[in-house]
JSON list of C-alpha atoms in Angstrom, two decimals:
[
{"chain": "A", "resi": 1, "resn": "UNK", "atom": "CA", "xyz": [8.87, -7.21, -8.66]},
{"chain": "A", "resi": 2, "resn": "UNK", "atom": "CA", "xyz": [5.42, -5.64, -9.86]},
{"chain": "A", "resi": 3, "resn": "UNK", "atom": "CA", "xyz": [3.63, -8.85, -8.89]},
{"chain": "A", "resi": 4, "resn": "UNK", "atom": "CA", "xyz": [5.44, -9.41, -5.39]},
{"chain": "A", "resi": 5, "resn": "UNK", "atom": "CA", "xyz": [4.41, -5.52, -4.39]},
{"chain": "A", "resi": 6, "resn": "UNK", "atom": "CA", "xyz": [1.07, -6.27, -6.18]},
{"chain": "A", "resi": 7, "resn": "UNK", "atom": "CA", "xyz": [0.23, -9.33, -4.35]},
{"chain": "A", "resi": 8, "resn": "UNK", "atom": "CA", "xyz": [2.21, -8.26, -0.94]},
{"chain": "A", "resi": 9, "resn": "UNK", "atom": "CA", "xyz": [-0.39, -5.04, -1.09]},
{"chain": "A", "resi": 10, "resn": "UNK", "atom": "CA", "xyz": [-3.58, -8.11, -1.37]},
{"chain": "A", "resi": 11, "resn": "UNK", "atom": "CA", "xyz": [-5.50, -5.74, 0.83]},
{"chain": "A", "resi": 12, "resn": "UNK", "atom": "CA", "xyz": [-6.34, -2.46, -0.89]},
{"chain": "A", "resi": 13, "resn": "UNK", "atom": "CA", "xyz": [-5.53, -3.38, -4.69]},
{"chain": "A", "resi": 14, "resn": "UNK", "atom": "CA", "xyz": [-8.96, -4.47, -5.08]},
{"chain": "A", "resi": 15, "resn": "UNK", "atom": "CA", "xyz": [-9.87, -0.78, -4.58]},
{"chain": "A", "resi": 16, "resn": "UNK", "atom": "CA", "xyz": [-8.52, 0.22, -8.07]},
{"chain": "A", "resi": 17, "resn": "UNK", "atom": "CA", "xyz": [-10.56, 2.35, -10.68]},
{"chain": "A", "resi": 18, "resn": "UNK", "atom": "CA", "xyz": [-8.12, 1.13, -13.62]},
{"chain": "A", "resi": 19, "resn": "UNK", "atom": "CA", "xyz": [-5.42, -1.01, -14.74]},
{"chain": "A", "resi": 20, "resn": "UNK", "atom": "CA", "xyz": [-2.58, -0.18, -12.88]},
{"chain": "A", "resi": 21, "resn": "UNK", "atom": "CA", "xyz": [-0.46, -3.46, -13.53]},
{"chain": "A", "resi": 22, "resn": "UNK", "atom": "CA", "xyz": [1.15, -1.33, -16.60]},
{"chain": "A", "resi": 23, "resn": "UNK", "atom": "CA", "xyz": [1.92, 1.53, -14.43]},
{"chain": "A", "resi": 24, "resn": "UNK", "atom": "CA", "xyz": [3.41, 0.10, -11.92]},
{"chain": "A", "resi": 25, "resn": "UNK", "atom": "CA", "xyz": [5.75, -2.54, -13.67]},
{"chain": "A", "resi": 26, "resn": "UNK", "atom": "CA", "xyz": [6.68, 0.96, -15.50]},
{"chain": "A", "resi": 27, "resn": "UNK", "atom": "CA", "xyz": [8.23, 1.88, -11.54]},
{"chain": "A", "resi": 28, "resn": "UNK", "atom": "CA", "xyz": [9.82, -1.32, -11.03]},
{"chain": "A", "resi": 29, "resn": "UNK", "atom": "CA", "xyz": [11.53, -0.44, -14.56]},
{"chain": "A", "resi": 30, "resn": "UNK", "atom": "CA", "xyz": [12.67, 2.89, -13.50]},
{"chain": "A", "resi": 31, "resn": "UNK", "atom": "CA", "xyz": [13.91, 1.01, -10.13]},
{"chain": "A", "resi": 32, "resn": "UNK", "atom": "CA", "xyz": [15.97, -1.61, -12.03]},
{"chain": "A", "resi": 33, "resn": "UNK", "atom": "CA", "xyz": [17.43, 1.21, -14.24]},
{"chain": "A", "resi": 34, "resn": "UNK", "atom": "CA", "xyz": [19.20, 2.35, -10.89]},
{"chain": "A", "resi": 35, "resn": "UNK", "atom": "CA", "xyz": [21.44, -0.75, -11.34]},
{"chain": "A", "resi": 36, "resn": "UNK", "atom": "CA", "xyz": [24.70, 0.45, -13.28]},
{"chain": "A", "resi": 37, "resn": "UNK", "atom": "CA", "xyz": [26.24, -2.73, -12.11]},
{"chain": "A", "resi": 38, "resn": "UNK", "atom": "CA", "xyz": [25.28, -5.36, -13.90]},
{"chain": "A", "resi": 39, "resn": "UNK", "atom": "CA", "xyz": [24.54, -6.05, -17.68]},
{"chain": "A", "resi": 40, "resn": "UNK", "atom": "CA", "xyz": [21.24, -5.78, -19.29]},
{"chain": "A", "resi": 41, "resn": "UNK", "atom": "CA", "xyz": [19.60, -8.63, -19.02]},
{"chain": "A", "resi": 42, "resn": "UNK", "atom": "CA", "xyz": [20.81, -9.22, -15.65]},
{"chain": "A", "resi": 43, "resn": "UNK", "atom": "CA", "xyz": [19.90, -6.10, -13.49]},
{"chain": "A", "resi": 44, "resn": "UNK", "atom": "CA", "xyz": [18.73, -6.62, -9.92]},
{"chain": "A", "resi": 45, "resn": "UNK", "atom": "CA", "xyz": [15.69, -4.72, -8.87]},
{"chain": "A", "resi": 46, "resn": "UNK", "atom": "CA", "xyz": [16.56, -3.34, -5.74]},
{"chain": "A", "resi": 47, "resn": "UNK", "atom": "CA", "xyz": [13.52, -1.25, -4.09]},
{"chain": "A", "resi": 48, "resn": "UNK", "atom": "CA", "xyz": [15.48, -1.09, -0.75]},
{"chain": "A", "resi": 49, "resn": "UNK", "atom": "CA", "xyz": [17.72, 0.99, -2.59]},
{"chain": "A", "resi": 50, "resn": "UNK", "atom": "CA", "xyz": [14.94, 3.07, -4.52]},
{"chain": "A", "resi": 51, "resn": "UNK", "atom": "CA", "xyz": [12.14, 3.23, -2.30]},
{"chain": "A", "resi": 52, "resn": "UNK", "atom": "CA", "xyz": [11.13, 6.92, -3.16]},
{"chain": "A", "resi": 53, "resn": "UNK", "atom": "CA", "xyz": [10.32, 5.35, -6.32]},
{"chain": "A", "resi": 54, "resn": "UNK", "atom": "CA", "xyz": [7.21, 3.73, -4.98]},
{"chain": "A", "resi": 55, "resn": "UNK", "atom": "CA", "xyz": [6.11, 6.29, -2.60]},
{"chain": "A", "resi": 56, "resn": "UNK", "atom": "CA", "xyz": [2.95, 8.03, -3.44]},
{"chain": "A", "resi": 57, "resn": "UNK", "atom": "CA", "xyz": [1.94, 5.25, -6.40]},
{"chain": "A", "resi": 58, "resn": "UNK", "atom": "CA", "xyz": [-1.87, 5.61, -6.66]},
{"chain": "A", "resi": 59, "resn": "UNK", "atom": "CA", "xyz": [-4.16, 2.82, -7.47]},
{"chain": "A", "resi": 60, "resn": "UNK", "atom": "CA", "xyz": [-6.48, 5.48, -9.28]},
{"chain": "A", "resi": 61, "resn": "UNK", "atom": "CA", "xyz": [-7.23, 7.47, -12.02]},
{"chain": "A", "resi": 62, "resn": "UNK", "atom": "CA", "xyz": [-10.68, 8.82, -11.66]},
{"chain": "A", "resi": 63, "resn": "UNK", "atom": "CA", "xyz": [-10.61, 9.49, -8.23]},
{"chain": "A", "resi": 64, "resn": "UNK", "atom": "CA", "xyz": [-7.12, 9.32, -6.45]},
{"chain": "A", "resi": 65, "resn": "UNK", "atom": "CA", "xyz": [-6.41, 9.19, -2.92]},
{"chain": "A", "resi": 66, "resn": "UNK", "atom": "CA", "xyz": [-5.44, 12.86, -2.05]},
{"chain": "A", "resi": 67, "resn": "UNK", "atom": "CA", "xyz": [-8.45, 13.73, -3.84]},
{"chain": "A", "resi": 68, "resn": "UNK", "atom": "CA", "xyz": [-10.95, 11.51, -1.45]},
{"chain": "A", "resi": 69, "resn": "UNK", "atom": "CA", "xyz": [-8.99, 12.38, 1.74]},
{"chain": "A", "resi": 70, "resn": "UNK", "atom": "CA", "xyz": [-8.73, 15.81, 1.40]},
{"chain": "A", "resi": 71, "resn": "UNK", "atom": "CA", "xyz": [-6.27, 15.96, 4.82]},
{"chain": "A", "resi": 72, "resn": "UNK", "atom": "CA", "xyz": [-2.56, 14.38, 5.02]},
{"chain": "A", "resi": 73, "resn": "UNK", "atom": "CA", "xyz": [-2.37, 11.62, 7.14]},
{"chain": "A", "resi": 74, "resn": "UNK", "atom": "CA", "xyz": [0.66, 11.56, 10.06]},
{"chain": "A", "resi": 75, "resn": "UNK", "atom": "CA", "xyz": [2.32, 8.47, 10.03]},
{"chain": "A", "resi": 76, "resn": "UNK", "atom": "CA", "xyz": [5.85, 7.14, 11.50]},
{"chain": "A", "resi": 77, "resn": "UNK", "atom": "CA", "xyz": [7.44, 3.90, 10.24]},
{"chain": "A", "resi": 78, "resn": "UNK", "atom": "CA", "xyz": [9.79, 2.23, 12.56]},
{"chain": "A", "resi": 79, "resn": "UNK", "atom": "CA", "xyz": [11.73, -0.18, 9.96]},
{"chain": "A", "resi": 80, "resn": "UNK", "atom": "CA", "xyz": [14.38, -1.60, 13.32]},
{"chain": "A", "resi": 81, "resn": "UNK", "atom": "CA", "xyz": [10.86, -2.18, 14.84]},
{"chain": "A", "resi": 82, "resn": "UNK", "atom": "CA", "xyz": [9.05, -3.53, 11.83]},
{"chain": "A", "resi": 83, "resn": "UNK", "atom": "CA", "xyz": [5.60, -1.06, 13.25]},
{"chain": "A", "resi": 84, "resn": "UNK", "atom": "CA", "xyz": [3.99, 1.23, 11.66]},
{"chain": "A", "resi": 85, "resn": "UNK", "atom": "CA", "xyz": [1.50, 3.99, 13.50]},
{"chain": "A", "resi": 86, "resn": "UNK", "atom": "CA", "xyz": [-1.04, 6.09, 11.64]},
{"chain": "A", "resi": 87, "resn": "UNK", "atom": "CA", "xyz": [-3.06, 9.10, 13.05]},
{"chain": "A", "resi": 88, "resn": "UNK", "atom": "CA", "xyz": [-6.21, 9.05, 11.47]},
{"chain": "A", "resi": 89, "resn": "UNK", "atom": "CA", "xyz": [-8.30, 12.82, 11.54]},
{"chain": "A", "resi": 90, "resn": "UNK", "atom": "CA", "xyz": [-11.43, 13.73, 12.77]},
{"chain": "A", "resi": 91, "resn": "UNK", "atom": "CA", "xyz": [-13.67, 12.82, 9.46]},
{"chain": "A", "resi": 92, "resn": "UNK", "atom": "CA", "xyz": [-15.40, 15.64, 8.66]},
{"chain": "A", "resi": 93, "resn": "UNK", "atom": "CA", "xyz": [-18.01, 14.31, 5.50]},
{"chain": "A", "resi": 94, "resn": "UNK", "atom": "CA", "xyz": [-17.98, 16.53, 2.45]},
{"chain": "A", "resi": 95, "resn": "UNK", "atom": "CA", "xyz": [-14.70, 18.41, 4.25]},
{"chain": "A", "resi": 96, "resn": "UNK", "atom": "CA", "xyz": [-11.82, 16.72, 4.59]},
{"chain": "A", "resi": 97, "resn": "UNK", "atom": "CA", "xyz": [-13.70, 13.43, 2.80]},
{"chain": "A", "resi": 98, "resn": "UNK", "atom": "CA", "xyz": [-14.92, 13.05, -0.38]},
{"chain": "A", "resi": 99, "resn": "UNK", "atom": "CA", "xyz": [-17.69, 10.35, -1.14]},
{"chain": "A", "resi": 100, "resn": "UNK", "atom": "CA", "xyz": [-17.68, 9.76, -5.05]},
{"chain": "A", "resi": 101, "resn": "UNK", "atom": "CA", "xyz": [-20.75, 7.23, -5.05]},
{"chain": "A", "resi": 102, "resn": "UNK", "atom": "CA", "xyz": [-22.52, 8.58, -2.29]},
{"chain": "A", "resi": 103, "resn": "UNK", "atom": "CA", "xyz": [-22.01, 5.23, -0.42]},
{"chain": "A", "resi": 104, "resn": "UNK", "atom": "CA", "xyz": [-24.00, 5.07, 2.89]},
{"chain": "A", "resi": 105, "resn": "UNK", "atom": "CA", "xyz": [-20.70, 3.85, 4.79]},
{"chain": "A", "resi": 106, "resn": "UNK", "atom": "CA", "xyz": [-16.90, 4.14, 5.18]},
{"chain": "A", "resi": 107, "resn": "UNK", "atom": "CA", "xyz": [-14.02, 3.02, 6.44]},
{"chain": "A", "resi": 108, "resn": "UNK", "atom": "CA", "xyz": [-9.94, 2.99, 6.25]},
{"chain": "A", "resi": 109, "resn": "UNK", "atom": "CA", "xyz": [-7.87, -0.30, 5.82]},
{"chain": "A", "resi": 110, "resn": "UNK", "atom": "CA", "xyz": [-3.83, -0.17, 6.59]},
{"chain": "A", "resi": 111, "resn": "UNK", "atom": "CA", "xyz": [-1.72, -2.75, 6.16]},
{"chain": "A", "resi": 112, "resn": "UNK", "atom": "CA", "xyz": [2.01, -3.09, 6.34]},
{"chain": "A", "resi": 113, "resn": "UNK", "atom": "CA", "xyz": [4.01, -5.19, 3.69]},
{"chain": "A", "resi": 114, "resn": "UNK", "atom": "CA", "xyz": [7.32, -6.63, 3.31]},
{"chain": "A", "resi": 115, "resn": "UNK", "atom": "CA", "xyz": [9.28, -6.80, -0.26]},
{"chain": "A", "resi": 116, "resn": "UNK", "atom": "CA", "xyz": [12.21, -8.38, -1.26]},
{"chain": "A", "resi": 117, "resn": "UNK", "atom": "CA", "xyz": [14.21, -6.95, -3.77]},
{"chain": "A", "resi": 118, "resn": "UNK", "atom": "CA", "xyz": [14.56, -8.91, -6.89]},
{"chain": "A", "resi": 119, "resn": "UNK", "atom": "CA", "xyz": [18.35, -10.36, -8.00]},
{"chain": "A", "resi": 120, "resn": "UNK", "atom": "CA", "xyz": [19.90, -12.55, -11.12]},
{"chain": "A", "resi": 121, "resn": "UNK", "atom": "CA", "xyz": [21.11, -15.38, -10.21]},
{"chain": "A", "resi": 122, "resn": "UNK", "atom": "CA", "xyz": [24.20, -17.39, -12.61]},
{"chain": "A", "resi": 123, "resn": "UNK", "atom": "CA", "xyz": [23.55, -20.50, -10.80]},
{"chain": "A", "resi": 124, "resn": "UNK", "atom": "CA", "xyz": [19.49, -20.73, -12.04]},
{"chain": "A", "resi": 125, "resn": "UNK", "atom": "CA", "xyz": [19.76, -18.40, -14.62]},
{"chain": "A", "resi": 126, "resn": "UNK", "atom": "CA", "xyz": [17.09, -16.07, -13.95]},
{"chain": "A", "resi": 127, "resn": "UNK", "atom": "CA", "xyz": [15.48, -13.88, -11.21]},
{"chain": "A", "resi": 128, "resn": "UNK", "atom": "CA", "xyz": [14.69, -15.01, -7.87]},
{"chain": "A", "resi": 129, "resn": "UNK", "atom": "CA", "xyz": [13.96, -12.95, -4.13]},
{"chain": "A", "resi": 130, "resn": "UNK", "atom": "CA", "xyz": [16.96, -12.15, -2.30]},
{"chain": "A", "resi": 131, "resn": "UNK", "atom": "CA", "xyz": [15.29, -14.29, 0.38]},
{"chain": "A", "resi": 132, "resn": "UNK", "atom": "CA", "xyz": [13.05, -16.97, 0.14]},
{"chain": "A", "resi": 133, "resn": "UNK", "atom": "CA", "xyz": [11.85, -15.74, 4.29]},
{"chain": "A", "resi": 134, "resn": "UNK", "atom": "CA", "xyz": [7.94, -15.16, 3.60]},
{"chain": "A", "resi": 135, "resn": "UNK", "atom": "CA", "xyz": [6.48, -12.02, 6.29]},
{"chain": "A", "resi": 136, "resn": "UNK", "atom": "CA", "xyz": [2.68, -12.05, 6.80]},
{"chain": "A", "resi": 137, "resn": "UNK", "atom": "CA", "xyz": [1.77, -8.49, 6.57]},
{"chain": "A", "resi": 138, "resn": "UNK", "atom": "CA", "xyz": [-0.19, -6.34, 8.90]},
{"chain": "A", "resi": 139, "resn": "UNK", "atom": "CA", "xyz": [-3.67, -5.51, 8.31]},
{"chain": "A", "resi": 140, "resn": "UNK", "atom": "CA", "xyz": [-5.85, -2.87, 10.38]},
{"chain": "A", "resi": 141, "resn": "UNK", "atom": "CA", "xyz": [-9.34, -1.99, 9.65]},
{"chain": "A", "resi": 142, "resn": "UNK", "atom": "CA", "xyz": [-11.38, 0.89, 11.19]},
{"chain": "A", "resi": 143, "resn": "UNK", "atom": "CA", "xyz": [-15.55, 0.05, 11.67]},
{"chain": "A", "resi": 144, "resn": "UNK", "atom": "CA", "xyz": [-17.52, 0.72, 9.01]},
{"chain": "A", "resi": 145, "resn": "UNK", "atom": "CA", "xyz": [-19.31, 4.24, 9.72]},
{"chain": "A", "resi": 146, "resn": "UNK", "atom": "CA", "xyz": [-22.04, 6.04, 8.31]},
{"chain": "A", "resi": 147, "resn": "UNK", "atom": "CA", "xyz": [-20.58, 8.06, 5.54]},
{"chain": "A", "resi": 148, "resn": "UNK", "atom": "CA", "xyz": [-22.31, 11.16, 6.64]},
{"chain": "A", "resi": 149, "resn": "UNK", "atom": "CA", "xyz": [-21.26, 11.37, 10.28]},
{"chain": "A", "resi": 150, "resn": "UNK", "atom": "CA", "xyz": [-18.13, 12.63, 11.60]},
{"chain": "A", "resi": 151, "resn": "UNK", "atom": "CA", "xyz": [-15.60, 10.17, 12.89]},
{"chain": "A", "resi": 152, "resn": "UNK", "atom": "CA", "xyz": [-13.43, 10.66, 16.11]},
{"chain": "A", "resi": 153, "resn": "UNK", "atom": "CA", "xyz": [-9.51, 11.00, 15.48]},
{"chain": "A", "resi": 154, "resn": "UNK", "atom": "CA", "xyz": [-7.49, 7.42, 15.73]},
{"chain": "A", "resi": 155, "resn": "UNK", "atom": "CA", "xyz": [-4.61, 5.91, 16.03]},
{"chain": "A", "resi": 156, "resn": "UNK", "atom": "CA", "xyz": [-3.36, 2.76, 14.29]},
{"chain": "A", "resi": 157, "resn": "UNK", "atom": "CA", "xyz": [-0.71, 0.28, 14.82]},
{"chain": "A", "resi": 158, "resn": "UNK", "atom": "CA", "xyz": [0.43, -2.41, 12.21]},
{"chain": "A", "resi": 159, "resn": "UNK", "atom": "CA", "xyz": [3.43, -4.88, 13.48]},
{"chain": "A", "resi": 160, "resn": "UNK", "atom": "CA", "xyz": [4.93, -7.28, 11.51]},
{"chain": "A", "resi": 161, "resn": "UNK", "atom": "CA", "xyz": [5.17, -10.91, 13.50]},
{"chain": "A", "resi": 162, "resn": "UNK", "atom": "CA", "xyz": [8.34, -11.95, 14.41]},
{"chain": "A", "resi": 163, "resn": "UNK", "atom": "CA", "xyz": [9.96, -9.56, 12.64]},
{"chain": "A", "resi": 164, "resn": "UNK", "atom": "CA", "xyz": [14.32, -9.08, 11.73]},
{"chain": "A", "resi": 165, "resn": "UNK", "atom": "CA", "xyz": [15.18, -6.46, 9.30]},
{"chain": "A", "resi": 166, "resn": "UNK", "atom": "CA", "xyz": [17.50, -7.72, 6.37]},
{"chain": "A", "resi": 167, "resn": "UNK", "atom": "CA", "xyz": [19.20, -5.98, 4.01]},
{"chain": "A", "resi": 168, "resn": "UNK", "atom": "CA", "xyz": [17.17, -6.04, 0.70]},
{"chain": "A", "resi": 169, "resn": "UNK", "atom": "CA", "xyz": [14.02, -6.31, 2.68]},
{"chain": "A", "resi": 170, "resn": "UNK", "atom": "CA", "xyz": [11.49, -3.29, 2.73]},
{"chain": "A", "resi": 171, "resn": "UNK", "atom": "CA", "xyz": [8.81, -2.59, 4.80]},
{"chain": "A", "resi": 172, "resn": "UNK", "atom": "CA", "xyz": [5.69, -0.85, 2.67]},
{"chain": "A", "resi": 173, "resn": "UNK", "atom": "CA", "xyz": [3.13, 1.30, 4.41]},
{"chain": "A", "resi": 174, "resn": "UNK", "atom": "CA", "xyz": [-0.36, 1.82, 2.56]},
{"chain": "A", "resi": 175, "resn": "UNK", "atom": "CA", "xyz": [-3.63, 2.96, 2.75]},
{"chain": "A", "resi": 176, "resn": "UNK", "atom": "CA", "xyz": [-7.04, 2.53, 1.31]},
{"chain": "A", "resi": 177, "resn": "UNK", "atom": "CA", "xyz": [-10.74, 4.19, 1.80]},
{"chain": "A", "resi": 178, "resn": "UNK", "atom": "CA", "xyz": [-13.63, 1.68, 1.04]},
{"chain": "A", "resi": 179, "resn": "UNK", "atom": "CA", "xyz": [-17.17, 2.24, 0.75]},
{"chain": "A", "resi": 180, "resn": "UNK", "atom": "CA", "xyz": [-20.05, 0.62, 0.85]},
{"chain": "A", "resi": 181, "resn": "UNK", "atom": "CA", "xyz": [-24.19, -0.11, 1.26]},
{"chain": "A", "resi": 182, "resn": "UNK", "atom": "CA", "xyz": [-25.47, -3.07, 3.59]},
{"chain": "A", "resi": 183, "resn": "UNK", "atom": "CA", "xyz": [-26.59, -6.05, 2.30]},
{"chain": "A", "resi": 184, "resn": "UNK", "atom": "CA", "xyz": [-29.17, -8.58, 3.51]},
{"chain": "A", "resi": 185, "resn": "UNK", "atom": "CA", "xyz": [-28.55, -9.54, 7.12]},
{"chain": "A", "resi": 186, "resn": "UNK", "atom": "CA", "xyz": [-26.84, -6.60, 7.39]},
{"chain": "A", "resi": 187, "resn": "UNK", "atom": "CA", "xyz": [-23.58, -6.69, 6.56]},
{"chain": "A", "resi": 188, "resn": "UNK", "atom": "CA", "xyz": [-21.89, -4.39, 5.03]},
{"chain": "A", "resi": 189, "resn": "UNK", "atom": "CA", "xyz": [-20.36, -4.88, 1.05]},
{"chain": "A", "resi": 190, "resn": "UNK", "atom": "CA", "xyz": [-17.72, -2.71, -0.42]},
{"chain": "A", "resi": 191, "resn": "UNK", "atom": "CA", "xyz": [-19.21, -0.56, -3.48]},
{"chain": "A", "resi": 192, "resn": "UNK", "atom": "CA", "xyz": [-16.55, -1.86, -6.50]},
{"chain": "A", "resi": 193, "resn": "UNK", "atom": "CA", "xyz": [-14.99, 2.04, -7.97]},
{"chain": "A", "resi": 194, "resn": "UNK", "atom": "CA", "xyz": [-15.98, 3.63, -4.86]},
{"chain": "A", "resi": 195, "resn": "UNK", "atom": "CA", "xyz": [-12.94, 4.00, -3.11]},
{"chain": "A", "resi": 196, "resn": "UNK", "atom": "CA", "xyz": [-9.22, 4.45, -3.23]},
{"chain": "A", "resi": 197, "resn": "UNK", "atom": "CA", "xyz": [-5.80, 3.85, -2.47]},
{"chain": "A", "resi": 198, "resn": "UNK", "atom": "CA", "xyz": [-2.12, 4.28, -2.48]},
{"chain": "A", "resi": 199, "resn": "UNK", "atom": "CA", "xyz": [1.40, 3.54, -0.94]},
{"chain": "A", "resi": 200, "resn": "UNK", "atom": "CA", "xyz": [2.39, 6.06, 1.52]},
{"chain": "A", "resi": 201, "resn": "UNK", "atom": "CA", "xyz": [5.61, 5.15, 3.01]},
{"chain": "A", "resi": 202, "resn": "UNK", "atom": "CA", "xyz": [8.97, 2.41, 1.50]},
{"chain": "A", "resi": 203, "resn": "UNK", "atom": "CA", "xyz": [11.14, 2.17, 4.52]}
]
C-alpha cells in the first residue's frame, strides 16, 4: 500500500527533504490495524475505510508544507465526480510564502490520485489491489513566477478521465511548492530540498 500511494503521488514525492518511505509504510500499518476481521497475516489494508489516516502526511522534515505556505488552502473534492478544485491565494513573498533557498522562482503542482485498497487473497495466497482498473491521475501546474512578486489568486481543477467510483477506490488530493533558478536556454530547473509537499484531502 505504501508503494501504490508512493508511486500514485509520482508528481510531488520528488519534493522530499528526507526519507519518508519508513514513515509512511508506518500509516499504512496503523491503517491495516483497523482490520479486526481477519487474522494476522491476512489483514486487508483498506484506506477507503481509513482515509483520515493519510490526511495531512508531509513529505518533510526540515521544512514542511504549512510552514512554506503560511495560508490554508480552500479546496472541495467531489469523489461522485472524481474533480477536485483548489483556490490558490494571492502570494504574498515573505508573507504568506516562505522561500527556504532563496530560489529566484515558484510555482504549485496538484494532482489528483486514485488508490486501491489492498486485500488477501486464499486463491494466490498473498496481497493483491481490490481492482486491477489502472486511473491516470490528474496533474495541474501553475507558471513558474518570480519568487519575489506577488501572484494573483487561482483556481484549479483536476478530473480524473473516465472516471466510476468503486467501493475500495479512493481519490487522493495533494499538493506541492517547487522552486527553482533558470538554466541555459532558459528554462527553468527545480532546486532539489527547496520545496515541499503533502496530502491534503482522502475522499
Amino acid at each position: 500500500m505504501a508503494r501504490l500511494i508512493n508511486n500514485g503521488l509520482f508528481a510531488i514525492k520528488h519534493l522530499a527533504d528526507y526519507g519518508y518511505f519508513g514513515k509512511l509504510t508506518a500509516v499504512c500499518k496503523a491503517i491495516q490495524k483497523d482490520d479486526g476481521e481477519n487474522q494476522k497475516g491476512k489483514r486487508a489494508v483498506r484506506l477507503s475505510q481509513s482515509r483520515y489516516k493519510l490526511e495531512g502526511f508531509g513529505y518533510n522534515k526540515y521544512n514542511p508544507f504549512d510552514t512554506v505556505l503560511r495560508h490554508p488552502l480552500q479546496y472541495e473534492v467531489d469523489r461522485n465526480a472524481g474533480k477536485a478544485t483548489v483556490q490558490l491565494p494571492e502570494i504574498v513573498p515573505g508573507l504568506n510564502l516562505r522561500n527556504p533557498l532563496n530560489q529566484p522562482f515558484c510555482r504549485f503542482v496538484f494532482m489528483l490520485a486514485a488508490v486501491a485498497d489492498v486485500v488477501y487473497g486464499e486463491e494466490r495466497k498473498g496481497y493483491m489491489l481490490i481492482t486491477d482498473e489502472q486511473r491516470p491521475a490528474a496533474i495541474q501546474h501553475t507558471v513558474w513566477c518570480p519568487s519575489k512578486e506577488r501572484q494573483e489568486p487561482q483556481e484549479l481543477v483536476l478530473e480524473m478521465s473516465n472516471w466510476q467510483p468503486r467501493e475500495g477506490v479512493s481519490l487522493v488530493l495533494a499538493v506541492g511548492v517547487e522552486f527553482g533558478s533558470p538554466q541555459a536556454g532558459g528554462e527553468i530547473q527545480f532546486t532539489k530540498y527547496g520545496g515541499a509537499a503533502k496530502v491534503l484531502r482522502v475522499v
